[in-house]
Amino acid sequence: MINNDILRRIRFVFDYSNAKMINIFSQANVEMSSEQIIALLKKEDEEGYQACNDTLMCQFLDGLIINNRGLKPGAEVPTPLKQLTNNLMFKKLRVALEMREEDILATLALADFAMTKSELGALFRSPTHKNYKPCGDQVLRNFVKGLSIKHRGK
């Protein structure tokens, strides 16, 4: 999925203001201005659009985790990944929102998307594991849609 789209959807789901978005980025040691946030939230065909690369998206998700859960004692802000897959994005959202398998399956069900526990578990495995499965855009999109229904209603 396009990182900017996920960023826009997460902002909508939790009704984050520009100031809140700046604060989330700052949790991961990234300084952002209101203008930069606005540029990231624009659609591709809008003037002033700025693409959100994988590193920046990773920093946002790490900031969201730190904002919601805090850092473990003695831990430092993680180094951002250069390449972010849908699986890693899904995993970071799960950690940030402190969701268990049952919570995720219920959230997906809100978006009329059925998935079994074993299918879900395959998405969170190491890429080197024999039962690893890449997370498709449809799964991630429906998860965020389910979050939207859960937190904002239909």
PDB file of N, CA, C and O in Angstrom, residues 45-84:
ATOM      1  N   ASP A  45      -2.355  13.356  -6.627  1.00  0.00           N
ATOM      2  CA  ASP A  45      -2.636  14.310  -7.697  1.00  0.00           C
ATOM      3  C   ASP A  45      -2.790  15.753  -7.210  1.00  0.00           C
ATOM      4  O   ASP A  45      -3.016  16.655  -8.009  1.00  0.00           O
ATOM      5  N   GLU A  46      -2.651  15.984  -5.924  1.00  0.00           N
ATOM      6  CA  GLU A  46      -2.775  17.329  -5.374  1.00  0.00           C
ATOM      7  C   GLU A  46      -1.430  18.054  -5.407  1.00  0.00           C
ATOM      8  O   GLU A  46      -0.376  17.436  -5.228  1.00  0.00           O
ATOM      9  N   GLU A  47      -1.505  19.354  -5.599  1.00  0.00           N
ATOM     10  CA  GLU A  47      -0.289  20.168  -5.625  1.00  0.00           C
ATOM     11  C   GLU A  47       0.334  20.201  -4.228  1.00  0.00           C
ATOM     12  O   GLU A  47      -0.355  20.337  -3.226  1.00  0.00           O
ATOM     13  N   GLY A  48       1.649  20.033  -4.175  1.00  0.00           N
ATOM     14  CA  GLY A  48       2.355  20.066  -2.905  1.00  0.00           C
ATOM     15  C   GLY A  48       2.476  18.707  -2.239  1.00  0.00           C
ATOM     16  O   GLY A  48       3.000  18.590  -1.131  1.00  0.00           O
ATOM     17  N   TYR A  49       2.026  17.646  -2.928  1.00  0.00           N
ATOM     18  CA  TYR A  49       2.093  16.285  -2.401  1.00  0.00           C
ATOM     19  C   TYR A  49       3.546  15.891  -2.156  1.00  0.00           C
ATOM     20  O   TYR A  49       4.423  16.148  -2.972  1.00  0.00           O
ATOM     21  N   GLN A  50       3.794  15.257  -1.015  1.00  0.00           N
ATOM     22  CA  GLN A  50       5.125  14.723  -0.712  1.00  0.00           C
ATOM     23  C   GLN A  50       4.976  13.243  -0.396  1.00  0.00           C
ATOM     24  O   GLN A  50       4.190  12.868   0.477  1.00  0.00           O
ATOM     25  N   ALA A  51       5.730  12.413  -1.095  1.00  0.00           N
ATOM     26  CA  ALA A  51       5.668  10.965  -0.865  1.00  0.00           C
ATOM     27  C   ALA A  51       6.287  10.633   0.491  1.00  0.00           C
ATOM     28  O   ALA A  51       7.288  11.221   0.893  1.00  0.00           O
ATOM     29  N   CYS A  52       5.661   9.713   1.188  1.00  0.00           N
ATOM     30  CA  CYS A  52       6.149   9.240   2.486  1.00  0.00           C
ATOM     31  C   CYS A  52       6.960   7.972   2.225  1.00  0.00           C
ATOM     32  O   CYS A  52       6.400   6.935   1.898  1.00  0.00           O
ATOM     33  N   ASN A  53       8.276   8.071   2.355  1.00  0.00           N
ATOM     34  CA  ASN A  53       9.111   6.891   2.093  1.00  0.00           C
ATOM     35  C   ASN A  53       9.027   5.897   3.256  1.00  0.00           C
ATOM     36  O   ASN A  53       8.457   6.197   4.304  1.00  0.00           O
ATOM     37  N   ASP A  54       9.594   4.729   3.055  1.00  0.00           N
ATOM     38  CA  ASP A  54       9.511   3.668   4.063  1.00  0.00           C
ATOM     39  C   ASP A  54      10.162   4.069   5.383  1.00  0.00           C
ATOM     40  O   ASP A  54       9.652   3.742   6.455  1.00  0.00           O
ATOM     41  N   THR A  55      11.288   4.773   5.311  1.00  0.00           N
ATOM     42  CA  THR A  55      11.977   5.194   6.539  1.00  0.00           C
ATOM     43  C   THR A  55      11.091   6.121   7.360  1.00  0.00           C
ATOM     44  O   THR A  55      10.947   5.944   8.574  1.00  0.00           O
ATOM     45  N   LEU A  56      10.478   7.104   6.711  1.00  0.00           N
ATOM     46  CA  LEU A  56       9.610   8.054   7.410  1.00  0.00           C
ATOM     47  C   LEU A  56       8.375   7.359   7.979  1.00  0.00           C
ATOM     48  O   LEU A  56       7.954   7.631   9.107  1.00  0.00           O
ATOM     49  N   MET A  57       7.803   6.419   7.215  1.00  0.00           N
ATOM     50  CA  MET A  57       6.635   5.672   7.698  1.00  0.00           C
ATOM     51  C   MET A  57       7.006   4.824   8.905  1.00  0.00           C
ATOM     52  O   MET A  57       6.240   4.747   9.877  1.00  0.00           O
ATOM     53  N   CYS A  58       8.182   4.220   8.855  1.00  0.00           N
ATOM     54  CA  CYS A  58       8.663   3.415   9.979  1.00  0.00           C
ATOM     55  C   CYS A  58       8.833   4.297  11.219  1.00  0.00           C
ATOM     56  O   CYS A  58       8.470   3.898  12.330  1.00  0.00           O
ATOM     57  N   GLN A  59       9.352   5.502  11.025  1.00  0.00           N
ATOM     58  CA  GLN A  59       9.529   6.427  12.145  1.00  0.00           C
ATOM     59  C   GLN A  59       8.177   6.843  12.721  1.00  0.00           C
ATOM     60  O   GLN A  59       8.027   6.965  13.932  1.00  0.00           O
ATOM     61  N   PHE A  60       7.186   7.045  11.857  1.00  0.00           N
ATOM     62  CA  PHE A  60       5.848   7.379  12.353  1.00  0.00           C
ATOM     63  C   PHE A  60       5.294   6.235  13.193  1.00  0.00           C
ATOM     64  O   PHE A  60       4.781   6.442  14.292  1.00  0.00           O
ATOM     65  N   LEU A  61       5.400   5.011  12.679  1.00  0.00           N
ATOM     66  CA  LEU A  61       4.870   3.852  13.402  1.00  0.00           C
ATOM     67  C   LEU A  61       5.628   3.619  14.709  1.00  0.00           C
ATOM     68  O   LEU A  61       5.022   3.291  15.734  1.00  0.00           O
ATOM     69  N   ASP A  62       6.947   3.807  14.693  1.00  0.00           N
ATOM     70  CA  ASP A  62       7.723   3.694  15.932  1.00  0.00           C
ATOM     71  C   ASP A  62       7.299   4.777  16.919  1.00  0.00           C
ATOM     72  O   ASP A  62       7.168   4.530  18.116  1.00  0.00           O
ATOM     73  N   GLY A  63       7.059   5.987  16.419  1.00  0.00           N
ATOM     74  CA  GLY A  63       6.579   7.083  17.266  1.00  0.00           C
ATOM     75  C   GLY A  63       5.211   6.771  17.847  1.00  0.00           C
ATOM     76  O   GLY A  63       4.930   7.082  19.006  1.00  0.00           O
ATOM     77  N   LEU A  64       4.361   6.133  17.055  1.00  0.00           N
ATOM     78  CA  LEU A  64       3.025   5.741  17.522  1.00  0.00           C
ATOM     79  C   LEU A  64       3.138   4.702  18.639  1.00  0.00           C
ATOM     80  O   LEU A  64       2.433   4.793  19.646  1.00  0.00           O
ATOM     81  N   ILE A  65       4.053   3.758  18.482  1.00  0.00           N
ATOM     82  CA  ILE A  65       4.282   2.749  19.522  1.00  0.00           C
ATOM     83  C   ILE A  65       4.759   3.429  20.803  1.00  0.00           C
ATOM     84  O   ILE A  65       4.235   3.177  21.890  1.00  0.00           O
ATOM     85  N   ILE A  66       5.733   4.309  20.675  1.00  0.00           N
ATOM     86  CA  ILE A  66       6.278   5.003  21.851  1.00  0.00           C
ATOM     87  C   ILE A  66       5.214   5.892  22.482  1.00  0.00           C
ATOM     88  O   ILE A  66       5.081   5.950  23.702  1.00  0.00           O
ATOM     89  N   ASN A  67       4.426   6.564  21.660  1.00  0.00           N
ATOM     90  CA  ASN A  67       3.362   7.441  22.159  1.00  0.00           C
ATOM     91  C   ASN A  67       2.323   6.653  22.947  1.00  0.00           C
ATOM     92  O   ASN A  67       1.867   7.093  23.998  1.00  0.00           O
ATOM     93  N   ASN A  68       1.939   5.482  22.438  1.00  0.00           N
ATOM     94  CA  ASN A  68       0.882   4.686  23.067  1.00  0.00           C
ATOM     95  C   ASN A  68       1.368   3.804  24.205  1.00  0.00           C
ATOM     96  O   ASN A  68       0.639   3.566  25.156  1.00  0.00           O
ATOM     97  N   ARG A  69       2.593   3.300  24.092  1.00  0.00           N
ATOM     98  CA  ARG A  69       3.080   2.323  25.066  1.00  0.00           C
ATOM     99  C   ARG A  69       4.285   2.782  25.866  1.00  0.00           C
ATOM    100  O   ARG A  69       4.597   2.204  26.895  1.00  0.00           O
ATOM    101  N   GLY A  70       4.994   3.776  25.340  1.00  0.00           N
ATOM    102  CA  GLY A  70       6.221   4.224  25.994  1.00  0.00           C
ATOM    103  C   GLY A  70       7.383   3.322  25.614  1.00  0.00           C
ATOM    104  O   GLY A  70       7.210   2.266  25.004  1.00  0.00           O
ATOM    105  N   LEU A  71       8.579   3.764  25.973  1.00  0.00           N
ATOM    106  CA  LEU A  71       9.773   2.963  25.726  1.00  0.00           C
ATOM    107  C   LEU A  71      10.016   2.034  26.902  1.00  0.00           C
ATOM    108  O   LEU A  71       9.729   2.381  28.049  1.00  0.00           O
ATOM    109  N   LYS A  72      10.558   0.875  26.624  1.00  0.00           N
ATOM    110  CA  LYS A  72      10.944  -0.029  27.703  1.00  0.00           C
ATOM    111  C   LYS A  72      12.087   0.639  28.475  1.00  0.00           C
ATOM    112  O   LYS A  72      12.900   1.363  27.880  1.00  0.00           O
ATOM    113  N   PRO A  73      12.173   0.401  29.775  1.00  0.00           N
ATOM    114  CA  PRO A  73      13.256   0.995  30.549  1.00  0.00           C
ATOM    115  C   PRO A  73      14.625   0.638  29.962  1.00  0.00           C
ATOM    116  O   PRO A  73      14.901  -0.527  29.685  1.00  0.00           O
ATOM    117  N   GLY A  74      15.433   1.651  29.742  1.00  0.00           N
ATOM    118  CA  GLY A  74      16.772   1.451  29.200  1.00  0.00           C
ATOM    119  C   GLY A  74      16.823   1.330  27.693  1.00  0.00           C
ATOM    120  O   GLY A  74      17.909   1.280  27.112  1.00  0.00           O
ATOM    121  N   ALA A  75      15.682   1.285  27.035  1.00  0.00           N
ATOM    122  CA  ALA A  75      15.645   1.149  25.575  1.00  0.00           C
ATOM    123  C   ALA A  75      15.782   2.512  24.912  1.00  0.00           C
ATOM    124  O   ALA A  75      15.483   3.543  25.503  1.00  0.00           O
ATOM    125  N   GLU A  76      16.251   2.486  23.684  1.00  0.00           N
ATOM    126  CA  GLU A  76      16.356   3.706  22.887  1.00  0.00           C
ATOM    127  C   GLU A  76      15.383   3.623  21.723  1.00  0.00           C
ATOM    128  O   GLU A  76      14.883   2.546  21.393  1.00  0.00           O
ATOM    129  N   VAL A  77      15.157   4.767  21.104  1.00  0.00           N
ATOM    130  CA  VAL A  77      14.292   4.801  19.927  1.00  0.00           C
ATOM    131  C   VAL A  77      14.940   3.907  18.868  1.00  0.00           C
ATOM    132  O   VAL A  77      16.134   4.021  18.588  1.00  0.00           O
ATOM    133  N   PRO A  78      14.163   2.976  18.280  1.00  0.00           N
ATOM    134  CA  PRO A  78      14.748   2.062  17.292  1.00  0.00           C
ATOM    135  C   PRO A  78      15.214   2.796  16.030  1.00  0.00           C
ATOM    136  O   PRO A  78      14.654   3.826  15.647  1.00  0.00           O
ATOM    137  N   THR A  79      16.228   2.230  15.405  1.00  0.00           N
ATOM    138  CA  THR A  79      16.704   2.758  14.131  1.00  0.00           C
ATOM    139  C   THR A  79      15.652   2.416  13.082  1.00  0.00           C
ATOM    140  O   THR A  79      15.212   1.266  12.999  1.00  0.00           O
ATOM    141  N   PRO A  80      15.235   3.406  12.281  1.00  0.00           N
ATOM    142  CA  PRO A  80      14.178   3.127  11.287  1.00  0.00           C
ATOM    143  C   PRO A  80      14.670   2.175  10.193  1.00  0.00           C
ATOM    144  O   PRO A  80      15.838   2.178   9.822  1.00  0.00           O
ATOM    145  N   LEU A  81      13.760   1.370   9.730  1.00  0.00           N
ATOM    146  CA  LEU A  81      14.058   0.434   8.648  1.00  0.00           C
ATOM    147  C   LEU A  81      14.063   1.180   7.324  1.00  0.00           C
ATOM    148  O   LEU A  81      13.293   2.122   7.124  1.00  0.00           O
ATOM    149  N   LYS A  82      14.898   0.747   6.422  1.00  0.00           N
ATOM    150  CA  LYS A  82      14.967   1.380   5.094  1.00  0.00           C
ATOM    151  C   LYS A  82      13.881   0.831   4.175  1.00  0.00           C
ATOM    152  O   LYS A  82      13.422   1.509   3.275  1.00  0.00           O
ATOM    153  N   GLN A  83      13.480  -0.422   4.423  1.00  0.00           N
ATOM    154  CA  GLN A  83      12.434  -1.036   3.608  1.00  0.00           C
ATOM    155  C   GLN A  83      11.368  -1.594   4.535  1.00  0.00           C
ATOM    156  O   GLN A  83      11.644  -2.413   5.396  1.00  0.00           O
ATOM    157  N   LEU A  84      10.149  -1.130   4.350  1.00  0.00           N
ATOM    158  CA  LEU A  84       9.034  -1.502   5.213  1.00  0.00           C
ATOM    159  C   LEU A  84       8.016  -2.294   4.393  1.00  0.00           C
ATOM    160  O   LEU A  84       7.510  -1.805   3.391  1.00  0.00           O
TER     161      LEU A  84
END
